């Protein structure tokens, strides 16, 4: 089958709980694309180490929660490879090699790095700076054709491509050059109270975020209190500059109901913001009831989840080893053997 020749790679960090933003921009598509492509879905727990604090350390629990959520969203381990990054040590190894081919200036230029360091200000761990090279290692190890990400990761994929080109030009054709796979509509879901800023699972204000595992009553309250605007009479149309709150709600509704923005604008002509919020809640409710129900069934079965993690790691490491072997050989290192 031709369709399965194209490898798609994607990953989410298991830090904190996943949000409706993760779902709409990335997760929701996995169930569909796994039928079209050879998909590799990773739980990027090594990346989570970059945001670890004394109070907020990584737990086995959040990795297994994330795995159960992948399954609850329809990712099928018989169709896709699902694996946990830290179980495949080739990621850390290639990361080092790529670090030595990445310029410091390229890393300090990354907008995500700049905004994170602005928030943190004091002690900034070097992992935060090197974060994109670990991402590049994730992607390049699997000879990825397409990387599926949300809008905020675009710059990291551009860096990955530059590294692959640089590496290939030094050492021969080692890495496939990955392309971006982005589903534009919904690729960036904004915060509920501050619709000019991306919804982020690390936001301190819980009212900005809808978690996939939030209690549904809470979600209803959060949507009701979401920021709109003071247009009088209320006008419901898509305009991210002048009406960021309404536009965000329209995008959520459009992507989850599969109705076009145009169709929704017509439907809401003359209607109130409360009516829009009610419809947004209904559609979220419809999706999350199913996901949460499945999540709790999968999550209860810990040995089943751990088994999937090990099986996935086995499959992933076969591919990763092959690439790393090629890299070592071309760098002039002694080739690795199993001792
Ligand atoms: N940094 C990505 C995010 O926060 C997660 C990620 C880690 C990733 N490694 C990746 C995404 C490789 C795509 C490819 O969303």
Short mmCIF file of C-alpha atoms and ligand atoms in Angstrom, two decimals:
data_model
loop_
_atom_site.label_atom_id
_atom_site.label_comp_id
_atom_site.label_asym_id
_atom_site.label_seq_id
_atom_site.Cartn_x
_atom_site.Cartn_y
_atom_site.Cartn_z
CA UNK A 1 0.00 0.00 0.00
CA UNK A 2 1.51 3.25 -1.17
CA UNK A 3 -0.01 5.43 1.55
CA UNK A 4 1.96 3.67 4.30
CA UNK A 5 5.26 4.59 2.71
CA UNK A 6 5.17 8.07 4.14
CA UNK A 7 6.33 8.35 7.74
CA UNK A 8 4.65 10.90 9.97
CA UNK A 9 6.13 11.76 13.35
CA UNK A 10 4.45 13.64 16.15
CA UNK A 11 4.87 14.05 19.89
CA UNK A 12 3.41 15.75 22.91
CA UNK A 13 5.07 16.51 26.22
CA UNK A 14 3.45 14.68 29.13
CA UNK A 15 3.96 17.55 31.56
CA UNK A 16 0.70 18.57 33.20
CA UNK A 17 -2.59 17.65 31.65
CA UNK A 18 -3.35 17.86 27.98
CA UNK A 19 -5.69 20.61 26.87
CA UNK A 20 -8.39 21.08 24.27
CA UNK A 21 -5.69 23.01 22.38
CA UNK A 22 -3.50 19.89 22.19
CA UNK A 23 -6.55 17.95 21.09
CA UNK A 24 -7.71 20.30 18.34
CA UNK A 25 -4.29 21.17 16.93
CA UNK A 26 -2.72 17.73 17.07
CA UNK A 27 -4.31 14.74 18.83
CA UNK A 28 -7.67 14.85 17.08
CA UNK A 29 -5.99 14.29 13.73
CA UNK A 30 -4.00 11.21 14.73
CA UNK A 31 -6.97 8.86 14.56
CA UNK A 32 -7.43 9.88 10.92
CA UNK A 33 -3.86 10.18 9.68
CA UNK A 34 -2.86 6.80 11.08
CA UNK A 35 -4.98 5.30 8.28
CA UNK A 36 -3.14 7.29 5.64
CA UNK A 37 0.46 7.22 6.78
CA UNK A 38 2.95 5.20 8.76
CA UNK A 39 2.59 7.11 12.02
CA UNK A 40 4.96 7.30 14.95
CA UNK A 41 3.52 8.99 18.03
CA UNK A 42 5.87 9.78 20.85
CA UNK A 43 5.40 10.84 24.47
CA UNK A 44 8.21 13.34 24.88
CA UNK A 45 9.09 12.83 28.54
CA UNK A 46 12.73 13.89 28.09
CA UNK A 47 11.45 17.24 26.86
CA UNK A 48 9.38 17.58 30.03
CA UNK A 49 12.57 17.61 32.08
CA UNK A 50 13.24 21.11 30.79
CA UNK A 51 10.34 22.50 32.81
CA UNK A 52 10.86 20.50 35.96
CA UNK A 53 10.93 22.30 39.27
CA UNK A 54 11.22 21.05 42.82
CA UNK A 55 7.48 21.08 43.19
CA UNK A 56 6.63 19.82 39.78
CA UNK A 57 8.69 16.77 38.92
CA UNK A 58 7.82 14.30 36.23
CA UNK A 59 5.75 11.39 37.39
CA UNK A 60 5.16 7.97 35.91
CA UNK A 61 1.53 8.85 36.38
CA UNK A 62 1.52 11.70 33.87
CA UNK A 63 3.28 9.59 31.25
CA UNK A 64 0.68 6.83 31.63
CA UNK A 65 -2.13 9.41 31.67
CA UNK A 66 -0.85 10.73 28.37
CA UNK A 67 -0.61 7.25 26.90
CA UNK A 68 -4.17 6.47 27.99
CA UNK A 69 -5.32 9.74 26.43
CA UNK A 70 -3.64 8.89 23.13
CA UNK A 71 -5.62 5.64 23.10
CA UNK A 72 -8.84 7.35 24.21
CA UNK A 73 -8.48 9.74 21.28
CA UNK A 74 -8.42 6.81 18.90
CA UNK A 75 -4.72 6.14 18.36
CA UNK A 76 -4.45 2.45 17.67
CA UNK A 77 -1.23 0.60 18.60
CA UNK A 78 -1.94 -1.89 15.82
CA UNK A 79 -1.86 0.87 13.25
CA UNK A 80 0.71 3.27 14.70
CA UNK A 81 3.86 3.09 16.77
CA UNK A 82 3.21 4.66 20.17
CA UNK A 83 6.26 5.01 22.36
CA UNK A 84 7.85 6.83 25.28
CA UNK A 85 10.93 8.85 24.35
CA UNK A 86 13.04 7.93 27.40
CA UNK A 87 12.71 4.22 26.57
CA UNK A 88 14.60 4.68 23.32
CA UNK A 89 18.06 5.88 24.32
CA UNK A 90 19.03 6.74 20.75
CA UNK A 91 17.16 10.05 21.18
CA UNK A 92 19.58 11.25 23.84
CA UNK A 93 22.58 10.04 21.84
CA UNK A 94 21.62 11.72 18.59
CA UNK A 95 20.71 14.82 20.57
CA UNK A 96 24.34 15.20 21.66
CA UNK A 97 25.64 14.76 18.15
CA UNK A 98 23.19 17.30 16.79
CA UNK A 99 24.04 19.73 19.59
CA UNK A 100 27.58 19.75 18.29
CA UNK A 101 26.29 20.77 14.88
CA UNK A 102 23.92 23.48 16.08
CA UNK A 103 25.00 27.05 16.60
CA UNK A 104 24.35 28.67 19.93
CA UNK A 105 22.98 31.68 18.06
CA UNK A 106 20.45 29.48 16.27
CA UNK A 107 19.12 28.30 19.61
CA UNK A 108 18.99 31.67 21.37
CA UNK A 109 17.02 32.99 18.39
CA UNK A 110 14.11 30.56 18.94
CA UNK A 111 10.99 32.48 19.98
CA UNK A 112 9.87 29.76 22.40
CA UNK A 113 13.25 29.93 24.15
CA UNK A 114 13.06 33.71 24.31
CA UNK A 115 9.59 33.78 25.79
CA UNK A 116 10.32 30.99 28.29
CA UNK A 117 13.49 32.65 29.52
CA UNK A 118 11.63 35.93 29.89
CA UNK A 119 9.10 34.19 32.14
CA UNK A 120 11.70 32.36 34.21
CA UNK A 121 14.35 35.08 34.35
CA UNK A 122 16.62 33.46 36.97
CA UNK A 123 18.26 30.04 36.68
CA UNK A 124 17.57 28.76 33.18
CA UNK A 125 18.59 25.16 32.56
CA UNK A 126 20.59 24.39 29.43
CA UNK A 127 17.96 21.84 28.42
CA UNK A 128 15.61 24.68 27.63
CA UNK A 129 18.14 26.05 25.17
CA UNK A 130 18.85 22.64 23.64
CA UNK A 131 15.19 21.65 23.50
CA UNK A 132 14.94 22.07 19.69
CA UNK A 133 17.95 19.83 19.02
CA UNK A 134 16.29 17.04 21.00
CA UNK A 135 13.21 17.60 18.86
CA UNK A 136 15.38 17.37 15.76
CA UNK A 137 16.80 14.09 17.05
CA UNK A 138 13.26 12.75 17.60
CA UNK A 139 12.30 13.57 14.06
CA UNK A 140 15.48 12.66 12.17
CA UNK A 141 15.95 9.27 13.87
CA UNK A 142 12.87 7.95 12.08
CA UNK A 143 13.69 9.29 8.62
CA UNK A 144 10.47 11.24 8.95
CA UNK A 145 8.72 12.59 5.86
CA UNK A 146 6.20 14.77 7.65
CA UNK A 147 6.19 16.23 11.15
CA UNK A 148 2.79 16.97 12.53
CA UNK A 149 2.78 19.92 14.95
CA UNK A 150 0.80 22.92 16.09
CA UNK A 151 1.58 26.45 14.95
CA UNK A 152 3.99 27.23 17.83
CA UNK A 153 6.44 24.50 16.80
CA UNK A 154 6.95 25.68 13.21
CA UNK A 155 10.25 27.39 13.94
CA UNK A 156 11.65 24.24 15.56
CA UNK A 157 10.85 22.24 12.44
CA UNK A 158 12.61 24.84 10.31
CA UNK A 159 15.69 24.40 12.52
CA UNK A 160 15.40 20.61 12.19
CA UNK A 161 15.44 20.96 8.42
CA UNK A 162 18.47 23.22 8.53
CA UNK A 163 20.31 20.75 10.75
CA UNK A 164 19.46 17.87 8.43
CA UNK A 165 20.71 19.81 5.43
CA UNK A 166 23.90 20.81 7.26
CA UNK A 167 24.54 17.29 8.48
CA UNK A 168 23.90 15.72 5.10
CA UNK A 169 26.20 18.17 3.38
CA UNK A 170 29.03 17.29 5.79
CA UNK A 171 28.62 13.56 6.02
CA UNK A 172 26.60 12.30 3.05
CA UNK A 173 22.95 11.58 2.72
CA UNK A 174 22.01 10.41 6.18
CA UNK A 175 18.75 12.09 7.11
CA UNK A 176 15.54 12.40 5.22
CA UNK A 177 14.47 16.02 4.97
CA UNK A 178 11.18 16.32 6.89
CA UNK A 179 8.32 18.56 5.86
CA UNK A 180 5.81 20.29 8.04
CA UNK A 181 2.33 18.82 8.39
CA UNK A 182 0.03 21.37 9.90
CA UNK A 183 -3.75 21.58 9.86
CA UNK A 184 -4.06 25.35 9.71
CA UNK A 185 -7.53 25.77 11.16
CA UNK A 186 -7.22 25.13 14.87
CA UNK A 187 -3.43 24.84 14.81
CA UNK A 188 -3.31 27.44 17.59
CA UNK A 189 -6.07 27.58 20.18
CA UNK A 190 -5.98 30.65 22.38
CA UNK A 191 -6.54 31.15 26.12
CA UNK A 192 -10.13 31.68 27.23
CA UNK A 193 -9.57 34.87 29.22
CA UNK A 194 -6.63 36.20 27.22
CA UNK A 195 -7.44 35.28 23.62
CA UNK A 196 -4.30 36.97 22.33
CA UNK A 197 -2.16 34.34 23.96
CA UNK A 198 -1.92 30.62 23.20
CA UNK A 199 -3.73 28.22 25.52
CA UNK A 200 -0.90 26.61 27.43
CA UNK A 201 -1.05 23.74 29.87
CA UNK A 202 1.51 25.46 32.05
CA UNK A 203 -0.62 28.61 32.47
CA UNK A 204 -1.08 29.46 36.14
CA UNK A 205 -4.61 30.73 35.55
CA UNK A 206 -6.79 27.63 35.28
CA UNK A 207 -9.65 29.67 33.82
CA UNK A 208 -7.62 30.13 30.65
CA UNK A 209 -7.47 26.41 29.96
CA UNK A 210 -9.81 23.56 29.16
CA UNK A 211 -8.20 20.27 30.11
CA UNK A 212 -9.29 17.09 28.38
CA UNK A 213 -9.93 15.55 31.77
CA UNK A 214 -11.65 18.58 33.31
CA UNK A 215 -14.95 18.06 35.00
CA UNK A 216 -17.63 18.99 32.46
CA UNK A 217 -19.41 21.40 34.82
CA UNK A 218 -16.16 23.26 35.26
CA UNK A 219 -15.72 23.46 31.52
CA UNK A 220 -19.17 24.96 31.19
CA UNK A 221 -18.26 27.65 33.74
CA UNK A 222 -14.93 28.38 32.06
CA UNK A 223 -16.56 28.83 28.67
CA UNK A 224 -19.25 31.06 30.11
CA UNK A 225 -16.62 33.33 31.62
CA UNK A 226 -14.43 33.37 28.50
CA UNK A 227 -13.51 36.75 27.09
CA UNK A 228 -15.61 38.07 24.20
CA UNK A 229 -15.95 41.78 23.44
CA UNK A 230 -18.35 44.62 24.06
CA UNK A 231 -19.80 45.02 20.54
CA UNK A 232 -23.38 46.17 20.85
CA UNK A 233 -25.35 44.62 19.27
CA UNK A 234 -23.17 41.51 19.53
CA UNK A 235 -21.65 40.43 16.24
CA UNK A 236 -20.35 36.93 15.66
CA UNK A 237 -17.80 36.71 12.89
CA UNK A 238 -14.22 35.63 12.39
CA UNK A 239 -11.65 38.41 12.81
CA UNK A 240 -8.66 37.45 14.91
CA UNK A 241 -7.37 41.02 15.17
CA UNK A 242 -10.51 42.82 16.30
CA UNK A 243 -12.46 39.93 17.76
CA UNK A 244 -9.92 37.45 19.14
CA UNK A 245 -12.27 35.94 21.76
CA UNK A 246 -15.14 35.31 19.37
CA UNK A 247 -12.75 34.02 16.70
CA UNK A 248 -11.25 31.54 19.13
CA UNK A 249 -14.70 30.22 20.09
CA UNK A 250 -15.64 29.97 16.42
CA UNK A 251 -12.49 27.99 15.66
CA UNK A 252 -13.16 25.57 18.51
CA UNK A 253 -16.72 25.12 17.33
CA UNK A 254 -15.77 24.79 13.68
CA UNK A 255 -13.05 22.19 14.19
CA UNK A 256 -15.11 20.07 16.58
CA UNK A 257 -18.39 20.25 14.65
CA UNK A 258 -16.75 20.12 11.22
CA UNK A 259 -18.89 23.04 10.11
CA UNK A 260 -17.12 25.80 8.22
CA UNK A 261 -16.55 29.20 9.80
CA UNK A 262 -18.67 30.68 7.02
CA UNK A 263 -21.56 28.36 7.83
CA UNK A 264 -21.29 29.22 11.52
CA UNK A 265 -21.18 32.96 10.88
CA UNK A 266 -24.45 32.67 8.98
CA UNK A 267 -26.01 30.52 11.65
CA UNK A 268 -25.11 32.98 14.40
CA UNK A 269 -26.35 36.09 12.59
CA UNK A 270 -28.34 38.07 15.14
CA UNK A 271 -27.64 35.59 17.93
CA UNK A 272 -26.04 36.36 21.30
CA UNK A 273 -22.59 35.52 22.63
CA UNK A 274 -24.25 33.32 25.21
CA UNK A 275 -25.79 31.23 22.45
CA UNK A 276 -22.38 30.84 20.84
CA UNK A 277 -20.87 29.79 24.17
CA UNK A 278 -23.64 27.28 24.70
CA UNK A 279 -22.96 25.64 21.34
CA UNK A 280 -19.23 25.61 22.03
CA UNK A 281 -19.84 23.85 25.31
CA UNK A 282 -22.22 21.32 23.71
CA UNK A 283 -19.69 20.29 21.10
CA UNK A 284 -16.83 20.06 23.60
CA UNK A 285 -19.08 18.06 25.89
CA UNK A 286 -19.91 15.65 23.09
CA UNK A 287 -16.23 14.97 22.36
CA UNK A 288 -15.00 14.87 25.93
CA UNK A 289 -17.69 12.58 27.33
CA UNK A 290 -16.51 9.87 24.95
CA UNK A 291 -12.82 10.55 25.47
CA UNK A 292 -13.07 10.65 29.25
CA UNK A 293 -15.07 7.44 29.38
CA UNK A 294 -12.47 5.61 27.29
CA UNK A 295 -9.63 7.24 29.20
CA UNK A 296 -10.80 5.87 32.54
CA UNK A 297 -11.18 2.36 31.13
CA UNK A 298 -7.66 2.36 29.65
CA UNK A 299 -6.13 4.08 32.65
CA UNK A 300 -7.36 1.43 35.05
CA UNK A 301 -5.43 -1.22 33.20
CA UNK A 302 -1.87 -0.24 34.03
CA UNK A 303 -0.21 -3.45 32.84
CA UNK A 304 -1.95 -3.09 29.47
CA UNK A 305 -0.57 0.44 29.11
CA UNK A 306 2.93 -0.57 30.15
CA UNK A 307 2.83 -3.40 27.67
CA UNK A 308 1.92 -0.98 24.87
CA UNK A 309 4.78 1.29 25.93
CA UNK A 310 7.33 -1.54 25.76
CA UNK A 311 6.02 -2.94 22.49
CA UNK A 312 6.12 0.56 20.97
CA UNK A 313 9.65 1.16 22.23
CA UNK A 314 10.79 -2.10 20.66
CA UNK A 315 9.41 -1.11 17.27
CA UNK A 316 10.73 2.44 17.51
CA UNK A 317 14.21 1.41 18.55
CA UNK A 318 14.63 -0.88 15.54
CA UNK A 319 14.27 2.16 13.29
CA UNK A 320 16.21 4.50 15.56
CA UNK A 321 19.17 2.10 15.84
CA UNK A 322 19.45 1.86 12.08
CA UNK A 323 19.73 5.63 11.70
CA UNK A 324 22.13 6.07 14.61
CA UNK A 325 24.32 3.31 13.19
CA UNK A 326 24.52 5.22 9.93
CA UNK A 327 25.36 8.42 11.80
CA UNK A 328 28.15 6.82 13.85
CA UNK A 329 29.62 5.20 10.79
CA UNK A 330 29.67 8.43 8.81
CA UNK A 331 31.08 10.45 11.68
CA UNK A 332 34.01 8.07 11.84
CA UNK A 333 33.15 6.52 15.21
CA UNK A 334 33.63 2.83 15.78
CA UNK A 335 30.36 1.22 14.89
CA UNK A 336 28.19 0.03 17.75
CA UNK A 337 27.79 -3.66 18.37
CA UNK A 338 25.81 -5.47 21.02
CA UNK A 339 28.27 -6.42 23.73
N1 LIG B 1 7.85 20.28 21.48
C1 LIG B 1 6.63 19.68 21.08
C2 LIG B 1 5.47 20.40 21.74
O1 LIG B 1 5.62 20.92 22.82
C3 LIG B 1 6.61 18.21 21.43
C4 LIG B 1 7.64 17.46 20.67
C5 LIG B 1 8.78 16.90 21.17
C6 LIG B 1 7.63 17.21 19.27
N2 LIG B 1 9.46 16.28 20.17
C7 LIG B 1 8.81 16.46 18.99
C8 LIG B 1 6.73 17.53 18.25
C9 LIG B 1 9.10 16.05 17.70
C10 LIG B 1 7.05 17.10 16.95
C11 LIG B 1 8.21 16.37 16.69
O2 LIG B 1 4.40 20.42 21.18
#
